[in-house]
């Protein structure tokens, strides 16, 4: 299967996506397969449908070990359709994020530390869960994509942005 990840500048990434209304369809199954292939190909920890050009409210996330985030604990693979979340407390933490739509860049972003999340699976069954730290960060990042928001818009400081090619020893962060 060919994977086609769109990049920053494509208007679809700035567009709010529409809720899924029909579950269990071939189209939805294929969309999720394409998303999973793309996430795997680019070593992502999460992906939102707009990132492959579909403005539908679908996100996926999960990984065992990830070379892009080697210090993070595994997160079970999850499909969330029409996702939402709410913070469990007002506490936030700051951490580094990257995005397959913005290749090479990492920036520091504040996110809620603990959240409850909600959504539906492919068949329309309701899913509820809780997530903390990096797991919660990924869900918040992917939900942002569905509202047409990229992590660059949430940077604490533009100077806390770097390219992965830059020697880590000379970066002043
Ligand atoms: Ni992203």
PDB file of N, CA and C and ligand atoms in Angstrom, residues 51 98-101 141-142 145, ligand 1:
ATOM      1  N   UNK A  51      -3.648  14.028   8.366  1.00  0.00           N
ATOM      2  CA  UNK A  51      -2.239  13.909   7.977  1.00  0.00           C
ATOM      3  C   UNK A  51      -2.040  13.039   6.741  1.00  0.00           C
ATOM      4  N   UNK A  98       7.276  16.117  18.147  1.00  0.00           N
ATOM      5  CA  UNK A  98       7.539  16.196  16.722  1.00  0.00           C
ATOM      6  C   UNK A  98       6.245  15.852  16.014  1.00  0.00           C
ATOM      7  N   UNK A  99       6.242  15.925  14.702  1.00  0.00           N
ATOM      8  CA  UNK A  99       5.016  15.653  13.959  1.00  0.00           C
ATOM      9  C   UNK A  99       5.403  15.182  12.558  1.00  0.00           C
ATOM     10  N   UNK A 100       4.761  14.133  12.091  1.00  0.00           N
ATOM     11  CA  UNK A 100       5.096  13.599  10.762  1.00  0.00           C
ATOM     12  C   UNK A 100       4.749  14.592   9.657  1.00  0.00           C
ATOM     13  N   UNK A 101       3.906  15.567   9.965  1.00  0.00           N
ATOM     14  CA  UNK A 101       3.547  16.591   8.976  1.00  0.00           C
ATOM     15  C   UNK A 101       4.562  17.738   8.947  1.00  0.00           C
ATOM     16  N   UNK A 141      -2.104  15.874  21.207  1.00  0.00           N
ATOM     17  CA  UNK A 141      -1.500  16.299  19.931  1.00  0.00           C
ATOM     18  C   UNK A 141      -2.374  15.853  18.749  1.00  0.00           C
ATOM     19  N   UNK A 142      -2.821  14.592  18.791  1.00  0.00           N
ATOM     20  CA  UNK A 142      -3.618  14.069  17.662  1.00  0.00           C
ATOM     21  C   UNK A 142      -5.003  14.729  17.610  1.00  0.00           C
ATOM     22  N   UNK A 145      -4.907  17.941  15.790  1.00  0.00           N
ATOM     23  CA  UNK A 145      -4.927  17.833  14.316  1.00  0.00           C
ATOM     24  C   UNK A 145      -6.364  17.888  13.780  1.00  0.00           C
TER      25      UNK A 145
HETATM   26 NI1  LIG B   1       1.270  15.556  14.431  1.00  0.00          NI
END
